[in-house]
Coordinates of C-alpha atoms in Angstrom, one line a residue:
Chain A
M15 CA 134.1 312.8 88.5
I16 CA 132.4 311.0 91.3
L17 CA 132.3 311.9 95.0
R18 CA 134.4 309.7 97.1
Q19 CA 133.8 309.1 100.7
L20 CA 136.6 309.4 103.3
A21 CA 134.4 309.0 106.3
N22 CA 130.8 309.5 107.2
S23 CA 129.7 312.9 105.7
V24 CA 133.3 313.6 104.5
D25 CA 133.8 313.5 100.7
A26 CA 136.5 314.2 98.3
V27 CA 135.0 316.6 95.7
G28 CA 138.0 317.8 93.8
A29 CA 139.2 317.2 90.3
I30 CA 141.7 314.9 88.5
D31 CA 143.9 316.7 85.9
W32 CA 145.1 313.8 83.8
D33 CA 146.6 316.0 81.1
R34 CA 148.5 318.7 82.8
R35 CA 152.2 318.4 82.1
L36 CA 153.7 321.6 83.5
F37 CA 153.2 323.4 86.8
D38 CA 154.3 327.0 87.5
E39 CA 155.6 326.9 83.9
L40 CA 158.6 325.2 85.5
I41 CA 157.9 321.8 87.1
P42 CA 157.3 318.8 84.8
L43 CA 154.2 316.7 85.8
P44 CA 154.9 313.3 84.1
D45 CA 151.9 311.8 86.0
G46 CA 149.5 314.8 85.8
T47 CA 148.0 315.9 89.1
T48 CA 144.9 316.3 91.2
Y49 CA 143.4 319.3 93.0
N50 CA 141.8 317.9 96.1
A51 CA 138.9 319.6 97.8
Y52 CA 136.9 318.1 100.7
L53 CA 133.3 318.6 101.7
I54 CA 132.4 318.0 105.3
R55 CA 128.7 318.0 106.2
G56 CA 128.2 318.4 109.9
S57 CA 124.8 318.2 111.6
T58 CA 124.4 321.9 111.5
K59 CA 127.0 323.4 109.2
T60 CA 128.8 322.5 106.0
A61 CA 132.4 323.2 105.2
L62 CA 134.5 323.0 102.0
I63 CA 138.2 322.6 102.5
D64 CA 140.2 324.1 99.7
T65 CA 138.9 324.5 96.1
V66 CA 140.4 323.5 92.8
D67 CA 142.5 325.1 90.0
P68 CA 140.1 327.5 88.1
A69 CA 140.6 325.4 85.0
K70 CA 138.7 322.5 86.8
E71 CA 136.0 324.7 88.5
K72 CA 133.2 323.0 86.6
E73 CA 134.1 319.6 88.0
L74 CA 134.1 321.0 91.5
F75 CA 130.6 322.4 91.0
D76 CA 129.3 319.2 89.4
N77 CA 130.5 317.3 92.4
L78 CA 128.9 319.8 94.8
E79 CA 125.6 319.4 92.9
K80 CA 125.9 315.6 93.1
A81 CA 126.5 315.8 96.9
P82 CA 123.9 317.4 96.9
I83 CA 124.2 320.5 99.2
E84 CA 122.0 323.5 99.6
R85 CA 124.5 325.8 101.2
I86 CA 128.1 326.1 102.2
D87 CA 128.8 327.8 105.5
F88 CA 132.5 327.8 105.5
V89 CA 135.2 327.7 102.8
I90 CA 138.5 326.9 104.4
P91 CA 141.6 327.6 102.3
N92 CA 144.6 326.0 103.9
H93 CA 146.9 327.8 101.4
A94 CA 146.4 330.9 99.2
E95 CA 148.1 329.5 96.0
Q96 CA 145.7 329.6 93.1
D97 CA 145.6 325.9 92.3
H98 CA 143.7 325.5 95.6
S99 CA 142.2 329.0 96.2
G100 CA 141.5 330.0 92.6
S101 CA 137.9 328.9 92.6
I102 CA 136.9 330.6 95.9
G103 CA 135.5 333.6 94.1
S104 CA 133.2 331.4 92.1
V105 CA 132.2 329.4 95.1
L106 CA 131.3 332.6 96.9
K107 CA 129.1 333.7 94.0
R108 CA 127.3 330.4 93.9
Y109 CA 127.0 330.1 97.7
P110 CA 126.8 333.7 98.8
E111 CA 126.2 332.9 102.5
A112 CA 129.6 331.2 102.7
R113 CA 132.4 332.8 104.7
V114 CA 136.1 332.2 104.1
V115 CA 137.7 330.9 107.3
T116 CA 141.5 331.2 107.4
N117 CA 144.4 332.8 109.1
P118 CA 145.2 336.5 108.8
K119 CA 148.2 335.9 106.5
C120 CA 146.2 333.8 104.1
K121 CA 143.3 336.3 104.3
N122 CA 145.6 339.1 103.2
M123 CA 147.1 337.0 100.3
L124 CA 143.6 336.1 99.1
I125 CA 142.7 339.8 99.1
D126 CA 145.8 340.6 97.2
H127 CA 145.7 337.8 94.7
L128 CA 142.0 337.1 94.2
H129 CA 140.5 340.4 95.3
I130 CA 138.1 338.7 97.7
P131 CA 136.3 341.4 99.8
S132 CA 137.6 341.5 103.3
D133 CA 134.1 341.3 104.8
K134 CA 133.8 337.7 103.5
F135 CA 136.4 336.4 106.0
I136 CA 136.4 334.9 109.4
E137 CA 139.9 335.0 110.8
V138 CA 141.2 332.1 112.8
N139 CA 144.5 331.4 114.7
D140 CA 146.4 328.4 115.8
S141 CA 144.3 325.8 117.7
D142 CA 141.1 327.8 117.1
T143 CA 138.1 325.6 116.3
V144 CA 134.9 325.8 114.3
S145 CA 131.9 323.6 115.1
L146 CA 129.9 322.0 112.3
G147 CA 127.5 320.5 114.9
D148 CA 128.6 316.9 115.3
K149 CA 132.0 317.6 113.8
T150 CA 134.8 320.0 114.9
L151 CA 137.5 321.5 112.8
E152 CA 140.7 322.6 114.5
F153 CA 143.2 324.9 112.7
I154 CA 146.9 324.2 113.0
I155 CA 149.0 327.1 111.7
A156 CA 151.9 325.6 109.8
P157 CA 153.9 328.3 108.0
W158 CA 156.4 327.7 105.2
V159 CA 155.1 324.5 103.8
H160 CA 155.5 326.1 101.4
W161 CA 154.3 329.7 101.7
P162 CA 154.2 331.8 104.8
E163 CA 150.4 331.5 105.3
T164 CA 150.1 327.7 105.0
M165 CA 148.0 325.9 107.7
F166 CA 146.4 322.5 108.3
T167 CA 142.8 321.7 109.2
Y168 CA 142.2 318.8 111.6
L169 CA 138.8 317.1 111.8
R170 CA 138.8 315.8 115.4
E171 CA 135.9 313.3 115.4
D172 CA 137.3 311.4 112.3
E173 CA 141.0 312.1 113.0
I174 CA 141.6 313.4 109.5
L175 CA 144.4 315.9 108.9
F176 CA 143.8 318.1 105.9
S177 CA 147.5 319.0 105.3
C178 CA 147.2 320.9 102.0
D179 CA 150.5 320.7 100.0
L180 CA 152.5 318.9 102.7
F181 CA 152.5 315.1 102.1
G182 CA 151.0 315.7 98.6
S183 CA 152.0 314.4 95.3
H184 CA 151.4 315.3 91.7
L185 CA 149.8 312.1 90.6
A186 CA 146.6 311.8 88.6
T187 CA 145.0 308.5 89.7
S188 CA 141.5 307.2 90.1
D189 CA 142.7 305.6 93.4
L190 CA 141.4 307.6 96.4
Y191 CA 144.0 306.1 98.7
A192 CA 147.8 305.7 98.4
H193 CA 147.7 301.9 98.3
N194 CA 150.1 301.6 95.3
Q195 CA 153.0 302.7 97.6
A196 CA 155.8 302.2 95.1
R197 CA 154.1 304.6 92.7
V198 CA 153.1 307.1 95.3
Y199 CA 156.5 307.1 97.0
E200 CA 158.2 308.2 93.8
A201 CA 155.6 310.9 93.1
A202 CA 155.6 312.2 96.7
K203 CA 159.4 312.3 96.7
R204 CA 159.4 314.3 93.5
Y205 CA 156.8 316.7 95.0
Y206 CA 158.9 317.0 98.2
A207 CA 162.0 317.7 96.2
E208 CA 160.4 320.4 94.0
I209 CA 158.2 322.1 96.5
M210 CA 159.1 321.3 100.1
M211 CA 162.8 320.7 100.2
P212 CA 163.8 324.4 100.9
F213 CA 161.7 324.3 104.1
R214 CA 163.2 321.3 105.9
P215 CA 163.5 323.1 109.2
S216 CA 159.8 324.1 109.1
I217 CA 158.7 320.6 108.2
K218 CA 160.7 319.2 111.1
K219 CA 158.8 321.5 113.5
H220 CA 155.4 320.6 112.1
L221 CA 156.1 316.9 112.3
E222 CA 157.0 317.4 115.9
K223 CA 153.8 319.3 116.6
L224 CA 151.6 316.7 114.7
K225 CA 152.7 314.1 117.3
N226 CA 150.2 315.7 119.6
Y227 CA 147.3 314.7 117.3
A228 CA 145.7 311.3 116.7
I229 CA 145.8 311.0 112.9
S230 CA 144.1 308.1 111.1
T231 CA 144.1 309.8 107.7
I232 CA 146.1 312.5 105.9
A233 CA 144.2 314.1 103.2
P234 CA 146.5 316.4 101.1
S235 CA 145.6 318.8 98.4
H236 CA 147.4 316.9 95.6
G237 CA 147.5 313.2 94.9
P238 CA 146.1 310.3 96.9
V239 CA 144.9 310.3 100.5
H240 CA 147.0 308.5 103.1
D241 CA 145.0 306.0 105.2
K242 CA 148.3 304.7 106.5
P243 CA 149.9 308.0 107.6
A244 CA 153.1 306.3 108.9
F245 CA 154.1 305.5 105.3
I246 CA 154.3 309.2 104.2
M247 CA 155.4 310.5 107.6
D248 CA 158.3 308.1 107.8
A249 CA 159.3 309.0 104.2
Y250 CA 159.3 312.7 105.2
R251 CA 161.3 312.0 108.3
D252 CA 164.0 310.3 106.1
W253 CA 164.0 313.1 103.5
I254 CA 164.3 315.9 106.0
S255 CA 166.8 314.2 108.2
D256 CA 170.4 315.6 108.2
Q257 CA 171.6 312.2 107.0
V258 CA 173.0 312.2 103.5
K259 CA 173.7 309.2 101.3
N260 CA 176.8 307.9 99.6
E261 CA 175.7 309.5 96.3
V262 CA 177.2 311.9 93.8
I263 CA 175.1 313.7 91.2
I264 CA 176.6 315.2 88.2
P265 CA 174.5 317.8 86.2
Y266 CA 176.4 318.5 83.0
V267 CA 176.5 319.7 79.5
S268 CA 179.0 319.0 76.8
M269 CA 179.3 320.9 73.5
H270 CA 182.2 319.2 71.6
G271 CA 182.8 316.1 73.7
S272 CA 185.6 317.2 76.2
T273 CA 183.3 317.6 79.2
Q274 CA 181.5 314.4 78.2
A275 CA 184.8 312.5 78.2
L276 CA 185.6 313.9 81.7
V277 CA 182.1 313.0 83.0
D278 CA 182.2 309.5 81.5
Y279 CA 185.6 308.8 83.1
F280 CA 184.6 310.3 86.4
V281 CA 181.4 308.3 86.6
D282 CA 183.5 305.1 86.2
A283 CA 186.0 306.3 88.8
L284 CA 183.2 306.8 91.3
M285 CA 181.7 303.4 90.5
Q286 CA 185.0 301.8 91.1
R287 CA 185.0 303.3 94.6
N288 CA 181.5 302.0 95.2
I289 CA 179.9 305.4 95.3
T290 CA 176.4 305.7 93.8
V291 CA 176.6 308.2 90.9
Q292 CA 174.0 309.7 88.7
P293 CA 174.9 311.9 85.7
F294 CA 172.2 314.3 84.3
N295 CA 172.8 315.4 80.8
L296 CA 171.0 318.8 81.1
T297 CA 169.9 318.8 77.5
K298 CA 167.7 315.8 78.3
T299 CA 167.0 316.2 82.0
D300 CA 163.6 316.4 83.6
I301 CA 164.5 319.0 86.2
G302 CA 162.2 317.2 88.7
E303 CA 164.5 314.1 88.5
L304 CA 167.5 316.3 89.2
A305 CA 165.6 317.7 92.3
M306 CA 164.8 314.2 93.5
A307 CA 168.4 313.1 93.3
L308 CA 169.3 316.2 95.4
V309 CA 167.1 315.0 98.3
D310 CA 169.7 312.4 99.5
A311 CA 173.0 313.1 97.7
A312 CA 176.1 314.0 99.8
T313 CA 177.9 315.5 96.8
I314 CA 177.3 317.4 93.6
V315 CA 179.9 317.7 90.9
I316 CA 178.8 320.3 88.3
A317 CA 180.3 319.7 84.9
S318 CA 180.4 322.3 82.1
P319 CA 182.2 323.5 79.1
T320 CA 183.1 327.2 78.9
V321 CA 180.8 329.5 76.9
L322 CA 181.8 333.2 76.6
V323 CA 184.1 332.9 79.6
G324 CA 181.4 331.4 82.0
P325 CA 179.6 328.1 82.4
H326 CA 177.1 326.9 79.8
P327 CA 173.7 328.6 80.4
A328 CA 172.0 325.2 81.0
V329 CA 174.5 324.6 83.8
V330 CA 173.7 328.0 85.2
Y331 CA 170.0 327.1 85.2
A332 CA 170.6 323.8 87.0
T333 CA 173.0 325.4 89.5
Y334 CA 170.5 328.2 90.2
L335 CA 167.7 325.7 90.9
T336 CA 170.0 323.5 93.1
N337 CA 170.9 326.6 95.2
A338 CA 167.3 327.7 95.5
L339 CA 166.1 324.2 96.6
R340 CA 168.6 324.2 99.5
P341 CA 169.3 320.5 99.5
K342 CA 171.3 319.0 102.3
L343 CA 174.4 318.5 100.2
K344 CA 177.7 318.5 102.1
F345 CA 180.3 318.7 99.3
A346 CA 180.6 320.2 95.8
S347 CA 183.1 320.3 93.0
I348 CA 183.3 321.4 89.4
I349 CA 184.8 319.7 86.4
G350 CA 184.9 320.9 82.8
S351 CA 187.0 322.4 80.0
Y352 CA 187.8 325.5 78.2
G353 CA 189.4 326.6 74.9
W354 CA 191.5 329.6 75.9
G355 CA 190.3 330.9 79.2
S356 CA 187.5 330.4 81.8
K357 CA 185.9 332.1 84.8
M358 CA 183.5 329.1 85.1
V359 CA 184.6 328.0 88.6
E360 CA 184.2 331.5 90.1
H361 CA 180.7 331.9 88.5
I362 CA 179.4 328.5 89.6
T363 CA 180.9 328.8 93.1
A364 CA 179.3 332.2 93.6
M365 CA 175.9 330.7 92.8
L366 CA 176.0 328.2 95.6
G367 CA 175.6 330.5 98.5
N368 CA 172.6 328.8 100.1
V369 CA 174.0 325.3 100.2
K370 CA 176.5 324.9 103.0
V371 CA 179.0 322.8 101.0
D372 CA 182.7 322.3 101.2
I373 CA 184.1 322.9 97.8
I374 CA 186.5 320.2 96.7
P375 CA 189.2 321.6 94.4
P376 CA 187.8 321.5 90.8
V377 CA 189.3 319.9 87.7
V378 CA 188.9 322.3 84.8
I379 CA 191.2 321.6 81.9
K380 CA 192.2 323.1 78.6
G381 CA 191.0 321.2 75.5
Y382 CA 190.2 317.5 75.3
P383 CA 191.3 315.5 78.3
Q384 CA 194.7 313.6 78.3
S385 CA 196.2 311.2 80.7
K386 CA 197.2 313.8 83.3
D387 CA 193.7 315.1 83.4
Y388 CA 192.3 311.6 84.0
E389 CA 194.8 311.3 86.8
S390 CA 193.3 314.5 88.3
L391 CA 189.9 312.9 88.1
N392 CA 191.2 309.9 89.9
K393 CA 192.4 312.2 92.7
L394 CA 189.1 314.0 92.8
A395 CA 187.3 310.6 93.1
D396 CA 189.7 309.7 95.9
E397 CA 188.9 312.9 97.6
V398 CA 185.1 312.4 97.3
L399 CA 185.5 308.9 98.8
A400 CA 187.6 310.3 101.7
R401 CA 185.0 313.0 102.4
H402 CA 182.2 310.4 102.3
Q403 CA 184.2 308.2 104.6
S404 CA 184.6 311.1 107.0
M405 CA 180.8 311.3 107.1
N406 CA 180.5 307.6 107.9
I407 CA 178.1 307.1 104.9
I408 CA 179.9 304.3 103.1
P409 CA 177.8 301.2 103.6
G410 CA 179.5 298.2 105.1
R411 CA 180.2 295.3 102.7
Chain B
M28 CA 171.5 346.2 118.8
A29 CA 172.9 344.7 115.6
K30 CA 171.0 344.1 112.4
Y31 CA 171.2 340.6 110.8
V32 CA 171.0 339.7 107.2
C33 CA 169.4 336.5 105.7
T34 CA 172.1 334.9 103.7
V35 CA 169.5 333.2 101.5
C36 CA 167.4 336.1 100.3
G37 CA 169.1 339.3 101.7
Y38 CA 166.2 340.3 104.1
V39 CA 167.6 342.5 106.9
Y40 CA 166.3 341.9 110.4
D41 CA 166.2 345.3 112.2
P42 CA 165.7 344.9 115.9
R43 CA 164.1 348.3 116.2
K44 CA 161.3 347.1 113.9
G45 CA 161.2 343.5 115.0
D46 CA 158.9 341.2 113.0
P47 CA 155.4 341.8 114.4
D48 CA 153.7 339.6 111.8
S49 CA 155.6 336.6 113.3
G50 CA 155.1 337.8 116.9
V51 CA 158.5 339.4 117.4
E52 CA 158.0 342.8 119.1
P53 CA 159.9 345.9 118.0
G54 CA 163.0 346.2 120.2
T55 CA 163.8 342.5 120.2
A56 CA 167.5 341.8 119.8
F57 CA 168.2 339.1 117.2
E58 CA 169.6 336.8 119.9
Q59 CA 166.3 337.0 121.8
I60 CA 164.2 335.8 118.9
P61 CA 162.9 332.3 119.4
D62 CA 165.0 329.6 117.7
D63 CA 162.0 328.5 115.6
W64 CA 161.6 331.9 114.0
V65 CA 162.2 332.0 110.2
C66 CA 163.0 334.7 107.7
P67 CA 159.6 336.4 106.9
V68 CA 160.6 336.7 103.2
C69 CA 162.0 333.2 102.3
G70 CA 161.5 330.9 105.2
A71 CA 165.2 330.3 105.9
G72 CA 166.0 329.4 109.5
K73 CA 167.6 331.6 112.1
D74 CA 171.0 329.9 111.6
Q75 CA 171.1 331.2 108.0
F76 CA 171.4 334.8 109.3
E77 CA 174.7 336.7 109.7
K78 CA 175.4 339.9 111.5
E79 CA 175.4 342.8 109.2
A80 CA 178.9 344.0 108.6

């Protein structure tokens, strides 16, 4: 790759991973990703902010050679996760004079995960600064976006916020900047949904704190750089707000058609009531799309057949993820069917402890649906509408 | 002083121990912890905690 300049003596030196399709062996990456690292050459010292995934180490070193630089004084990990920190060991080998500048929590994690010797570190705390001569780096401790040790680095003279994973996106692109806003919005929302959503209260605090800083550029650790910070900050303010939308999402599986018939009918019933609805057939669902839908939805209706007394395992998986992501859902219900007996409702309800939802009485039927069952779904749709009306989220006509 | 349990991950806040890593001194009652404190295990907010039964 080539070096790309963000400001005078500030260059992006990371790598584009066009081919990666899965992260954490969990999250689909339909658009690949990037591992962003930034080189800042001050008049007296040189700093490297974050590194890259070890798989892309060679690209980082090629870029550093192209810079060219003779030494690195400070390596600054904003986050200890290996896709950013994983090449620190190699950087220290190649630039033995470098010291790792980070907060105590991140230091301990890097010692645990990467076995970096403790004498390589310089510890910093909130609002501490490091001078590179004509450039000053300030550290902003920002825990829980998305690990306990995360922090931001702020380059005062150029007003650049290096925000690590916050404001990032898994998007492999040759564009340095997020000028294709439609594309970046989708990728950033997906990233927020998969990684950041459980930490809404922490993000709220950090956004508040960042109001004290003049920020011209946000340079995250994945995806394009934001030279119009308001675009991504406004998007985040919308996503983390307590406001839910007039939307129902229906993760479901059907084995022999009964649950499918219920879901099809229920989708129509919600559409007739002008409620936005999105079914997710879990045998075909990209889990990231389900997570994205959870960002705004007021209501989830989980639909499942009965397998060995409980819900279908694919539904268990989706329910577990929903609960772990802690979306701002307000209401939940369950629909589905069984052949002779079912404990599905109890199992699913027990898995939703993290989300503070009111459970609307479920519709779980025996066998293939008949007219009285469709009537029950009409009532459930009426109930969802009434709940949404009570939240004042039905758009005016 | 009562212990409090994180309803998200099950972490128990013990006031005798506090949470020194996050600047909460031993001997701090749950009610005295700043509102922006979060669970040191999972990051859940203070409002996600319940008094241990």
